[in-house]
PDB file of C-alpha atoms in Angstrom:
ATOM      1  CA  MET W 635      80.537-120.284-107.440  1.00 64.00           C
ATOM      2  CA  ARG W 636      80.083-117.682-110.118  1.00 74.00           C
ATOM      3  CA  ARG W 637      83.134-116.715-111.988  1.00 80.00           C
ATOM      4  CA  VAL W 638      84.247-113.037-112.272  1.00 78.00           C
ATOM      5  CA  LEU W 639      84.349-112.836-116.163  1.00 86.00           C
ATOM      6  CA  PRO W 640      83.208-110.098-118.506  1.00 90.00           C
ATOM      7  CA  SER W 641      81.230-111.121-121.646  1.00 90.00           C
ATOM      8  CA  LEU W 642      83.328-112.846-124.463  1.00 91.00           C
ATOM      9  CA  THR W 643      82.149-110.330-126.917  1.00 93.00           C
ATOM     10  CA  ALA W 644      83.535-107.448-124.849  1.00 93.00           C
ATOM     11  CA  LEU W 645      86.969-109.376-124.601  1.00 94.00           C
ATOM     12  CA  GLN W 646      86.900-109.978-128.385  1.00 94.00           C
ATOM     13  CA  PHE W 647      86.328-106.386-129.111  1.00 95.00           C
ATOM     14  CA  PHE W 648      88.952-105.171-126.676  1.00 94.00           C
ATOM     15  CA  GLU W 649      91.554-107.715-128.016  1.00 95.00           C
ATOM     16  CA  SER W 650      91.025-106.391-131.482  1.00 94.00           C
ATOM     17  CA  SER W 651      91.063-102.736-130.631  1.00 94.00           C
ATOM     18  CA  ALA W 652      94.224-103.260-128.462  1.00 94.00           C
ATOM     19  CA  ARG W 653      95.966-105.000-131.427  1.00 94.00           C
ATOM     20  CA  HIS W 654      94.999-102.459-134.102  1.00 93.00           C
ATOM     21  CA  LEU W 655      94.858 -99.356-131.547  1.00 94.00           C
ATOM     22  CA  SER W 656      91.911 -98.250-133.420  1.00 93.00           C
ATOM     23  CA  PHE W 657      88.175 -98.637-132.939  1.00 94.00           C
ATOM     24  CA  THR W 658      87.478 -98.152-136.548  1.00 93.00           C
ATOM     25  CA  ARG W 659      89.925-100.972-137.582  1.00 93.00           C
ATOM     26  CA  ALA W 660      88.500-103.206-134.989  1.00 94.00           C
ATOM     27  CA  ALA W 661      85.034-102.786-136.281  1.00 94.00           C
ATOM     28  CA  GLU W 662      86.090-103.496-139.778  1.00 94.00           C
ATOM     29  CA  GLU W 663      87.903-106.729-138.774  1.00 94.00           C
ATOM     30  CA  LEU W 664      84.781-107.890-136.528  1.00 93.00           C
ATOM     31  CA  ASN W 665      82.135-106.665-139.181  1.00 93.00           C
ATOM     32  CA  VAL W 666      80.449-104.412-136.684  1.00 94.00           C
ATOM     33  CA  THR W 667      79.873-100.712-136.228  1.00 94.00           C
ATOM     34  CA  GLN W 668      82.474 -98.513-134.388  1.00 93.00           C
ATOM     35  CA  SER W 669      79.828 -97.461-131.859  1.00 93.00           C
ATOM     36  CA  ALA W 670      79.395-101.054-131.107  1.00 94.00           C
ATOM     37  CA  ILE W 671      82.973-101.414-130.245  1.00 94.00           C
ATOM     38  CA  SER W 672      82.993 -98.213-128.210  1.00 93.00           C
ATOM     39  CA  ARG W 673      79.841 -99.419-126.138  1.00 94.00           C
ATOM     40  CA  GLN W 674      81.642-102.817-125.396  1.00 94.00           C
ATOM     41  CA  ILE W 675      84.805-101.165-124.498  1.00 94.00           C
ATOM     42  CA  ARG W 676      83.180 -98.757-122.067  1.00 94.00           C
ATOM     43  CA  ALA W 677      81.045-101.576-120.511  1.00 94.00           C
ATOM     44  CA  LEU W 678      84.270-103.428-120.161  1.00 94.00           C
ATOM     45  CA  GLU W 679      85.995-100.534-118.505  1.00 94.00           C
ATOM     46  CA  GLU W 680      83.225-100.158-116.120  1.00 93.00           C
ATOM     47  CA  TYR W 681      83.248-103.745-115.200  1.00 93.00           C
ATOM     48  CA  LEU W 682      86.854-103.835-114.471  1.00 93.00           C
ATOM     49  CA  GLY W 683      86.805-100.337-112.726  1.00 93.00           C
ATOM     50  CA  ARG W 684      90.009 -99.447-114.753  1.00 90.00           C
ATOM     51  CA  ASP W 685      90.651 -97.432-117.974  1.00 94.00           C
ATOM     52  CA  LEU W 686      92.061 -99.560-120.707  1.00 94.00           C
ATOM     53  CA  PHE W 687      92.537 -96.962-123.266  1.00 94.00           C
ATOM     54  CA  ARG W 688      93.429 -93.295-123.436  1.00 92.00           C
ATOM     55  CA  ARG W 689      93.708 -90.660-126.396  1.00 89.00           C
ATOM     56  CA  VAL W 690      96.863 -88.865-126.943  1.00 88.00           C
ATOM     57  CA  LYS W 691      96.689 -86.224-129.700  1.00 83.00           C
ATOM     58  CA  LYS W 692      93.816 -87.944-131.333  1.00 81.00           C
ATOM     59  CA  ARG W 693      95.569 -91.432-131.280  1.00 88.00           C
ATOM     60  CA  LEU W 694      94.434 -94.297-129.159  1.00 91.00           C
ATOM     61  CA  LYS W 695      96.923 -95.811-126.559  1.00 93.00           C
ATOM     62  CA  LEU W 696      96.833 -98.588-124.169  1.00 94.00           C
ATOM     63  CA  THR W 697      97.102 -97.806-120.391  1.00 94.00           C
ATOM     64  CA  ALA W 698      99.466 -99.649-118.421  1.00 94.00           C
ATOM     65  CA  ALA W 699      96.574-101.970-117.212  1.00 94.00           C
ATOM     66  CA  GLY W 700      95.267-102.186-120.747  1.00 93.00           C
ATOM     67  CA  GLU W 701      98.626-103.328-121.950  1.00 93.00           C
ATOM     68  CA  ALA W 702      98.958-105.876-119.367  1.00 93.00           C
ATOM     69  CA  TYR W 703      95.305-107.222-119.757  1.00 94.00           C
ATOM     70  CA  ALA W 704      95.539-107.233-123.493  1.00 93.00           C
ATOM     71  CA  ALA W 705      98.394-109.671-123.521  1.00 92.00           C
ATOM     72  CA  GLN W 706      96.552-112.014-121.104  1.00 92.00           C
ATOM     73  CA  VAL W 707      93.085-111.759-122.902  1.00 94.00           C
ATOM     74  CA  ARG W 708      94.984-112.565-126.341  1.00 92.00           C
ATOM     75  CA  ASP W 709      96.338-115.817-124.826  1.00 89.00           C
ATOM     76  CA  LEU W 710      93.027-116.639-123.285  1.00 90.00           C
ATOM     77  CA  LEU W 711      91.257-116.336-126.706  1.00 90.00           C
ATOM     78  CA  ASP W 712      93.962-118.235-128.523  1.00 86.00           C
ATOM     79  CA  ARG W 713      93.704-121.067-126.260  1.00 82.00           C
ATOM     80  CA  ALA W 714      89.829-120.963-126.355  1.00 84.00           C
ATOM     81  CA  GLU W 715      89.883-120.944-130.156  1.00 82.00           C
ATOM     82  CA  ALA W 716      92.374-123.899-130.195  1.00 75.00           C
ATOM     83  CA  ALA W 717      90.288-125.866-127.768  1.00 73.00           C
ATOM     84  CA  THR W 718      87.068-125.132-129.663  1.00 76.00           C
ATOM     85  CA  LEU W 719      88.713-126.229-132.968  1.00 70.00           C
ATOM     86  CA  GLN W 720      89.858-129.387-131.268  1.00 65.00           C
ATOM     87  CA  VAL W 721      86.552-130.289-130.191  1.00 67.00           C
ATOM     88  CA  MET W 722      84.814-129.466-133.491  1.00 62.00           C
ATOM     89  CA  ALA W 723      87.617-131.767-135.129  1.00 56.00           C
ATOM     90  CA  TYR W 724      87.160-134.607-132.696  1.00 57.00           C
ATOM     91  CA  SER W 725      85.802-137.895-133.548  1.00 53.00           C
ATOM     92  CA  ASP W 726      86.211-141.439-132.021  1.00 54.00           C
ATOM     93  CA  ALA W 727      88.387-142.482-134.833  1.00 54.00           C
ATOM     94  CA  GLY W 728      90.154-139.243-135.562  1.00 58.00           C
ATOM     95  CA  GLY W 729      90.483-135.694-134.209  1.00 74.00           C
ATOM     96  CA  MET W 730      93.092-133.114-133.776  1.00 80.00           C
ATOM     97  CA  LEU W 731      96.464-134.173-132.174  1.00 88.00           C
ATOM     98  CA  ASN W 732      99.131-131.640-130.881  1.00 90.00           C
ATOM     99  CA  VAL W 733     102.587-133.271-131.191  1.00 93.00           C
ATOM    100  CA  GLY W 734     105.621-131.749-129.594  1.00 92.00           C
ATOM    101  CA  THR W 735     109.012-132.494-131.272  1.00 92.00           C
ATOM    102  CA  LEU W 736     112.480-131.340-131.271  1.00 90.00           C
ATOM    103  CA  PRO W 737     113.110-128.891-134.146  1.00 90.00           C
ATOM    104  CA  THR W 738     115.759-130.946-136.183  1.00 89.00           C
ATOM    105  CA  PHE W 739     114.394-134.306-135.409  1.00 91.00           C
ATOM    106  CA  GLY W 740     110.872-133.026-136.386  1.00 91.00           C
ATOM    107  CA  ALA W 741     112.284-131.546-139.718  1.00 91.00           C
ATOM    108  CA  ARG W 742     114.569-134.306-140.643  1.00 90.00           C
ATOM    109  CA  TRP W 743     113.171-137.507-139.243  1.00 92.00           C
ATOM    110  CA  LEU W 744     109.434-137.175-138.420  1.00 94.00           C
ATOM    111  CA  VAL W 745     108.116-134.917-141.144  1.00 93.00           C
ATOM    112  CA  PRO W 746     109.454-137.007-143.927  1.00 92.00           C
ATOM    113  CA  ARG W 747     107.610-140.068-142.656  1.00 93.00           C
ATOM    114  CA  LEU W 748     104.336-138.482-141.769  1.00 93.00           C
ATOM    115  CA  GLY W 749     102.893-139.351-145.143  1.00 93.00           C
ATOM    116  CA  ASP W 750     102.733-142.981-143.976  1.00 93.00           C
ATOM    117  CA  PHE W 751     100.981-142.024-140.921  1.00 93.00           C
ATOM    118  CA  LYS W 752      98.395-139.866-142.899  1.00 91.00           C
ATOM    119  CA  ALA W 753      97.640-142.848-145.146  1.00 92.00           C
ATOM    120  CA  THR W 754      96.874-144.999-142.253  1.00 88.00           C
ATOM    121  CA  TRP W 755      94.905-142.495-140.169  1.00 89.00           C
ATOM    122  CA  PRO W 756      93.599-139.855-142.631  1.00 88.00           C
ATOM    123  CA  ASP W 757      91.084-138.582-139.920  1.00 84.00           C
ATOM    124  CA  ILE W 758      93.658-137.633-137.463  1.00 88.00           C
ATOM    125  CA  GLN W 759      95.061-134.017-138.010  1.00 86.00           C
ATOM    126  CA  LEU W 760      98.524-133.495-136.740  1.00 89.00           C
ATOM    127  CA  ASN W 761      99.603-130.020-135.380  1.00 89.00           C
ATOM    128  CA  LEU W 762     103.468-129.960-134.886  1.00 91.00           C
ATOM    129  CA  ILE W 763     104.929-127.821-132.077  1.00 89.00           C
ATOM    130  CA  THR W 764     108.837-127.492-131.933  1.00 87.00           C
ATOM    131  CA  GLN W 765     111.124-126.301-129.102  1.00 83.00           C
ATOM    132  CA  THR W 766     114.373-127.411-127.560  1.00 78.00           C
ATOM    133  CA  ARG W 767     113.187-127.026-123.884  1.00 79.00           C
ATOM    134  CA  GLU W 768     111.259-129.678-121.985  1.00 79.00           C
ATOM    135  CA  PHE W 769     107.464-129.626-123.088  1.00 78.00           C
ATOM    136  CA  ASN W 770     104.750-128.590-120.580  1.00 79.00           C
ATOM    137  CA  PHE W 771     101.797-130.651-121.613  1.00 82.00           C
ATOM    138  CA  ASP W 772      99.192-128.657-119.606  1.00 76.00           C
ATOM    139  CA  ARG W 773     100.462-125.194-120.360  1.00 78.00           C
ATOM    140  CA  GLU W 774     101.176-125.862-124.082  1.00 78.00           C
ATOM    141  CA  GLY W 775      98.100-128.071-124.889  1.00 80.00           C
ATOM    142  CA  ILE W 776     100.355-130.744-126.160  1.00 88.00           C
ATOM    143  CA  ASP W 777      98.944-134.357-126.342  1.00 91.00           C
ATOM    144  CA  ILE W 778     102.248-136.256-126.961  1.00 92.00           C
ATOM    145  CA  ALA W 779     105.636-135.422-127.579  1.00 93.00           C
ATOM    146  CA  ILE W 780     109.044-136.990-128.592  1.00 92.00           C
ATOM    147  CA  HIS W 781     111.510-136.367-125.840  1.00 90.00           C
ATOM    148  CA  PHE W 782     115.391-136.783-125.735  1.00 90.00           C
ATOM    149  CA  GLY W 783     116.717-137.683-122.422  1.00 86.00           C
ATOM    150  CA  GLU W 784     115.984-140.058-119.593  1.00 84.00           C
ATOM    151  CA  ASP W 785     112.923-142.271-119.037  1.00 82.00           C
ATOM    152  CA  ASN W 786     111.868-140.345-115.902  1.00 80.00           C
ATOM    153  CA  LEU W 787     109.199-137.816-116.828  1.00 82.00           C
ATOM    154  CA  PRO W 788     106.753-137.428-113.731  1.00 85.00           C
ATOM    155  CA  GLY W 789     103.251-138.140-114.475  1.00 87.00           C
ATOM    156  CA  CYS W 790     103.887-139.346-118.013  1.00 90.00           C
ATOM    157  CA  VAL W 791     103.855-142.646-119.943  1.00 92.00           C
ATOM    158  CA  THR W 792     107.002-143.226-121.899  1.00 92.00           C
ATOM    159  CA  HIS W 793     108.186-145.596-124.651  1.00 94.00           C
ATOM    160  CA  ARG W 794     111.814-145.801-125.927  1.00 93.00           C
ATOM    161  CA  LEU W 795     112.100-145.031-129.648  1.00 93.00           C
ATOM    162  CA  MET W 796     115.684-145.206-130.468  1.00 92.00           C
ATOM    163  CA  GLY W 797     119.235-144.568-129.321  1.00 90.00           C
ATOM    164  CA  GLU W 798     121.696-142.107-130.673  1.00 87.00           C
ATOM    165  CA  THR W 799     125.230-142.719-131.950  1.00 88.00           C
ATOM    166  CA  LEU W 800     127.373-139.566-132.257  1.00 88.00           C
ATOM    167  CA  ILE W 801     130.072-138.981-134.824  1.00 89.00           C
ATOM    168  CA  ALA W 802     132.410-136.266-135.693  1.00 89.00           C
ATOM    169  CA  VAL W 803     131.831-134.990-139.290  1.00 90.00           C
ATOM    170  CA  CYS W 804     133.188-131.818-141.223  1.00 89.00           C
ATOM    171  CA  ALA W 805     133.267-130.511-144.782  1.00 89.00           C
ATOM    172  CA  PRO W 806     135.449-132.183-147.237  1.00 87.00           C
ATOM    173  CA  LYS W 807     137.232-128.890-147.785  1.00 82.00           C
ATOM    174  CA  LEU W 808     138.485-128.925-144.146  1.00 79.00           C
ATOM    175  CA  LEU W 809     140.294-132.181-144.783  1.00 73.00           C
ATOM    176  CA  LYS W 810     141.939-130.583-147.928  1.00 64.00           C
ATOM    177  CA  GLU W 811     143.324-127.806-145.600  1.00 55.00           C
ATOM    178  CA  ASN W 812     144.457-130.318-142.910  1.00 52.00           C
ATOM    179  CA  ASP W 813     145.647-133.380-145.026  1.00 51.00           C
ATOM    180  CA  ASP W 814     146.623-135.536-142.026  1.00 47.00           C
ATOM    181  CA  LEU W 815     143.195-134.977-140.252  1.00 46.00           C
ATOM    182  CA  PRO W 816     141.861-138.438-141.017  1.00 44.00           C
ATOM    183  CA  ILE W 817     144.916-139.985-140.056  1.00 40.00           C
ATOM    184  CA  ALA W 818     145.789-138.345-136.623  1.00 45.00           C
ATOM    185  CA  ARG W 819     143.080-137.860-134.181  1.00 54.00           C
ATOM    186  CA  GLU W 820     145.336-135.136-132.337  1.00 56.00           C
ATOM    187  CA  ARG W 821     144.593-132.900-135.542  1.00 60.00           C
ATOM    188  CA  VAL W 822     141.401-132.129-133.668  1.00 64.00           C
ATOM    189  CA  ARG W 823     143.310-129.891-131.324  1.00 62.00           C
ATOM    190  CA  ASN W 824     143.727-127.390-134.367  1.00 67.00           C
ATOM    191  CA  CYS W 825     140.155-127.655-135.386  1.00 77.00           C
ATOM    192  CA  THR W 826     137.292-125.294-134.491  1.00 84.00           C
ATOM    193  CA  LEU W 827     134.800-127.282-132.389  1.00 86.00           C
ATOM    194  CA  LEU W 828     131.215-126.432-133.168  1.00 90.00           C
ATOM    195  CA  GLN W 829     129.067-126.595-130.034  1.00 87.00           C
ATOM    196  CA  HIS W 830     125.280-127.358-129.528  1.00 86.00           C
ATOM    197  CA  SER W 831     123.757-125.432-126.683  1.00 81.00           C
ATOM    198  CA  THR W 832     121.676-128.369-125.357  1.00 78.00           C
ATOM    199  CA  ARG W 833     124.600-130.839-125.479  1.00 81.00           C
ATOM    200  CA  PRO W 834     127.179-128.910-123.653  1.00 76.00           C
ATOM    201  CA  ARG W 835     129.224-131.995-122.606  1.00 79.00           C
ATOM    202  CA  ALA W 836     129.173-133.839-125.902  1.00 82.00           C
ATOM    203  CA  TRP W 837     132.704-132.816-127.056  1.00 82.00           C
ATOM    204  CA  GLN W 838     134.033-133.792-123.653  1.00 81.00           C
ATOM    205  CA  ASP W 839     132.538-137.301-123.844  1.00 80.00           C
ATOM    206  CA  TRP W 840     133.866-137.780-127.353  1.00 80.00           C
ATOM    207  CA  LEU W 841     137.327-136.615-126.549  1.00 80.00           C
ATOM    208  CA  ALA W 842     137.371-138.853-123.382  1.00 79.00           C
ATOM    209  CA  ALA W 843     136.578-141.805-125.468  1.00 76.00           C
ATOM    210  CA  THR W 844     139.376-141.086-128.095  1.00 73.00           C
ATOM    211  CA  GLY W 845     141.959-140.121-125.566  1.00 69.00           C
ATOM    212  CA  VAL W 846     142.574-136.771-127.132  1.00 68.00           C
ATOM    213  CA  ALA W 847     143.090-133.787-125.030  1.00 65.00           C
ATOM    214  CA  VAL W 848     142.440-130.107-126.146  1.00 65.00           C
ATOM    215  CA  VAL W 849     143.131-126.892-124.558  1.00 57.00           C
ATOM    216  CA  ASP W 850     139.325-125.994-124.191  1.00 66.00           C
ATOM    217  CA  GLU W 851     136.555-128.597-125.336  1.00 66.00           C
ATOM    218  CA  LEU W 852     133.884-126.012-124.726  1.00 66.00           C
ATOM    219  CA  ALA W 853     135.371-123.400-127.053  1.00 72.00           C
ATOM    220  CA  GLY W 854     133.747-122.828-130.337  1.00 74.00           C
ATOM    221  CA  PRO W 855     130.835-121.098-131.915  1.00 82.00           C
ATOM    222  CA  ARG W 856     127.466-122.439-130.232  1.00 85.00           C
ATOM    223  CA  PHE W 857     124.195-123.013-131.916  1.00 86.00           C
ATOM    224  CA  GLU W 858     120.844-123.920-130.336  1.00 84.00           C
ATOM    225  CA  HIS W 859     119.565-126.279-133.063  1.00 85.00           C
ATOM    226  CA  PHE W 860     121.143-129.364-134.676  1.00 89.00           C
ATOM    227  CA  HIS W 861     120.145-128.008-138.071  1.00 90.00           C
ATOM    228  CA  MET W 862     122.263-124.877-137.588  1.00 92.00           C
ATOM    229  CA  VAL W 863     125.148-127.108-136.381  1.00 91.00           C
ATOM    230  CA  ILE W 864     124.957-129.158-139.605  1.00 93.00           C
ATOM    231  CA  GLN W 865     124.783-126.001-141.861  1.00 93.00           C
ATOM    232  CA  ALA W 866     127.793-124.606-140.186  1.00 92.00           C
ATOM    233  CA  ALA W 867     129.603-127.843-140.707  1.00 92.00           C
ATOM    234  CA  VAL W 868     128.558-128.037-144.358  1.00 93.00           C
ATOM    235  CA  ALA W 869     129.840-124.474-144.723  1.00 91.00           C
ATOM    236  CA  GLY W 870     133.391-125.536-143.472  1.00 88.00           C
ATOM    237  CA  LEU W 871     133.198-123.591-140.117  1.00 90.00           C
ATOM    238  CA  GLY W 872     134.643-126.502-138.228  1.00 88.00           C
ATOM    239  CA  LEU W 873     134.166-129.884-136.934  1.00 88.00           C
ATOM    240  CA  ALA W 874     130.657-131.024-135.650  1.00 90.00           C
ATOM    241  CA  LEU W 875     129.567-133.757-133.308  1.00 89.00           C
ATOM    242  CA  LEU W 876     126.224-135.044-134.544  1.00 91.00           C
ATOM    243  CA  PRO W 877     123.819-137.878-134.335  1.00 90.00           C
ATOM    244  CA  GLU W 878     124.581-140.319-137.172  1.00 90.00           C
ATOM    245  CA  PHE W 879     120.888-140.649-138.316  1.00 89.00           C
ATOM    246  CA  LEU W 880     120.553-136.749-138.803  1.00 91.00           C
ATOM    247  CA  VAL W 881     123.354-136.495-141.165  1.00 91.00           C
ATOM    248  CA  ARG W 882     123.126-139.523-143.474  1.00 90.00           C
ATOM    249  CA  GLU W 883     121.950-137.404-146.313  1.00 90.00           C
ATOM    250  CA  GLU W 884     124.992-135.239-146.056  1.00 92.00           C
ATOM    251  CA  LEU W 885     127.243-138.214-145.596  1.00 92.00           C
ATOM    252  CA  GLU W 886     125.674-139.913-148.662  1.00 92.00           C
ATOM    253  CA  SER W 887     125.894-136.759-150.831  1.00 92.00           C
ATOM    254  CA  GLY W 888     129.528-135.947-149.771  1.00 91.00           C
ATOM    255  CA  ARG W 889     128.655-132.610-148.468  1.00 93.00           C
ATOM    256  CA  LEU W 890     129.835-134.021-145.265  1.00 92.00           C
ATOM    257  CA  VAL W 891     132.611-136.748-144.257  1.00 89.00           C
ATOM    258  CA  ALA W 892     133.527-138.594-141.143  1.00 87.00           C
ATOM    259  CA  PRO W 893     137.255-138.268-140.782  1.00 82.00           C
ATOM    260  CA  PHE W 894     137.582-140.148-137.574  1.00 79.00           C
ATOM    261  CA  ASP W 895     136.944-144.033-137.026  1.00 76.00           C
ATOM    262  CA  VAL W 896     135.331-143.291-133.714  1.00 77.00           C
ATOM    263  CA  SER W 897     131.452-143.363-132.874  1.00 81.00           C
ATOM    264  CA  ILE W 898     130.054-143.027-129.370  1.00 82.00           C
ATOM    265  CA  PRO W 899     126.479-144.176-128.140  1.00 85.00           C
ATOM    266  CA  ASN W 900     124.791-141.434-126.318  1.00 82.00           C
ATOM    267  CA  GLN W 901     123.594-142.574-122.821  1.00 82.00           C
ATOM    268  CA  HIS W 902     120.323-140.937-123.549  1.00 86.00           C
ATOM    269  CA  ALA W 903     117.593-141.915-126.070  1.00 91.00           C
ATOM    270  CA  TYR W 904     114.480-140.830-127.914  1.00 92.00           C
ATOM    271  CA  TYR W 905     111.161-141.444-126.167  1.00 93.00           C
ATOM    272  CA  VAL W 906     107.508-140.901-127.210  1.00 93.00           C
ATOM    273  CA  VAL W 907     105.833-139.455-124.035  1.00 93.00           C
ATOM    274  CA  TYR W 908     102.239-138.500-123.095  1.00 93.00           C
ATOM    275  CA  PRO W 909     100.463-137.618-119.841  1.00 91.00           C
ATOM    276  CA  LYS W 910      98.874-140.666-117.994  1.00 91.00           C
ATOM    277  CA  GLU W 911      95.462-139.217-118.462  1.00 89.00           C
ATOM    278  CA  LYS W 912      95.819-139.297-122.170  1.00 88.00           C
ATOM    279  CA  GLU W 913      96.490-143.076-122.142  1.00 87.00           C
ATOM    280  CA  ASN W 914      93.139-143.895-123.587  1.00 86.00           C
ATOM    281  CA  ASN W 915      93.018-141.088-126.312  1.00 87.00           C
ATOM    282  CA  PHE W 916      92.345-142.820-129.550  1.00 87.00           C
ATOM    283  CA  ALA W 917      94.681-140.345-131.593  1.00 89.00           C
ATOM    284  CA  VAL W 918      97.503-140.493-129.100  1.00 91.00           C
ATOM    285  CA  ARG W 919      97.454-144.415-128.937  1.00 91.00           C
ATOM    286  CA  ALA W 920      97.397-144.505-132.908  1.00 92.00           C
ATOM    287  CA  PHE W 921     100.305-142.097-133.149  1.00 94.00           C
ATOM    288  CA  ARG W 922     102.299-143.741-130.346  1.00 94.00           C
ATOM    289  CA  ASP W 923     101.848-147.223-131.988  1.00 94.00           C
ATOM    290  CA  TRP W 924     102.852-145.867-135.474  1.00 94.00           C
ATOM    291  CA  LEU W 925     106.087-144.205-133.994  1.00 94.00           C
ATOM    292  CA  ILE W 926     107.209-147.351-132.175  1.00 94.00           C
ATOM    293  CA  ALA W 927     106.611-149.575-135.118  1.00 93.00           C
ATOM    294  CA  THR W 928     108.253-147.232-137.506  1.00 93.00           C
ATOM    295  CA  CYS W 929     111.453-147.003-135.419  1.00 91.00           C
ATOM    296  CA  ARG W 930     111.424-150.827-134.887  1.00 89.00           C
ATOM    297  CA  THR W 931     111.172-151.365-138.594  1.00 88.00           C
ATOM    298  CA  GLU W 932     113.858-149.047-139.497  1.00 82.00           C
ATOM    299  CA  GLN W 933     116.289-150.190-136.867  1.00 76.00           C
ATOM    300  CA  ASP W 934     115.770-153.953-137.985  1.00 66.00           C
ATOM    301  CA  ASP W 935     116.387-152.780-141.670  1.00 56.00           C
ATOM    302  CA  ARG W 936     119.616-150.723-140.774  1.00 55.00           C
ATOM    303  CA  ALA W 937     121.055-153.155-137.967  1.00 47.00           C
ATOM    304  CA  ILE W 938     124.531-152.057-137.323  1.00 42.00           C
ATOM    305  CA  PRO W 939     127.123-154.612-136.171  1.00 42.00           C
ATOM    306  CA  SER W 940     128.937-153.585-132.778  1.00 40.00           C
ATOM    307  CA  GLY W 941     132.228-151.918-133.382  1.00 43.00           C
ATOM    308  CA  THR W 942     131.226-150.303-136.639  1.00 45.00           C
ATOM    309  CA  THR W 943     133.597-147.384-137.384  1.00 45.00           C
ATOM    310  CA  ALA W 944     132.266-143.643-138.299  1.00 43.00           C
ATOM    311  CA  SER W 945     133.671-144.425-141.859  1.00 44.00           C
ATOM    312  CA  GLU W 946     131.523-147.654-142.285  1.00 46.00           C
ATOM    313  CA  LEU W 947     128.594-145.860-140.752  1.00 41.00           C
ATOM    314  CA  ALA W 948     128.963-143.401-143.635  1.00 41.00           C
ATOM    315  CA  LYS W 949     129.022-146.176-146.161  1.00 44.00           C
ATOM    316  CA  LEU W 950     125.877-147.784-144.708  1.00 42.00           C
ATOM    317  CA  SER W 951     124.070-144.308-145.269  1.00 39.00           C
TER     318      SER W 951
END
């Protein structure tokens, strides 16, 4: 069945004209004449049966239909370009791989280790896509992702990478203002609790484990990314509850300290996930195997005895 589609040239000319609101600038960008732009736009409007532009005081404006169409055409062209580049870069032992990752995990754990992957697989080009919400493989064009949560994503293959240990940390200057903070856990009642928007129950779980009660464990400034929580803690804005592996650098440098000898394992874990239909993709398998091997090696090297306190964790860092 024949699709109801205008020419790709007309769509390209329209998208450029809509972005610049100028046929002249669109012609310059696409290296064609202004009359060529006008002809394509007129043909597109006739095909659609709708006006896409109107002139107001000699200035070009999008109609309501044109504005709605421009956003969808731009997305269509972006995805078509990405798909084209991916096919052009494809090879049996390489190609382009779109990797989804959590922002702070990607910046602090994944990126510093990618040199090792690149040395092993130089023909695989990685594109990192970061977000805090759950990835949609089909809509976002992601091939493989690092997911934090449970091992129950429908239609996906999952492999566990690592668990997570949460510790309370703060800036050293906060201890100077509260001298007995490292001694009495109850002092947490007087501290500002820095909140992470994707882990709303983290403080509740930590406080339950320590037996400390506060007036409102959900009170405190809220941040979307762990990176912002870390920076807020370093700035002395309050007490933060963070994955130990994400703050090793700050603990080692002394920019953060772990004042309470309490650490709690998170019930969730980090997984590498990908759609079942990508299971035989060479680049997906290469990246998956590298991730699993890297996590396994680092966990063996940093094996931590059970019952290790937060202070001892800081020394291990």
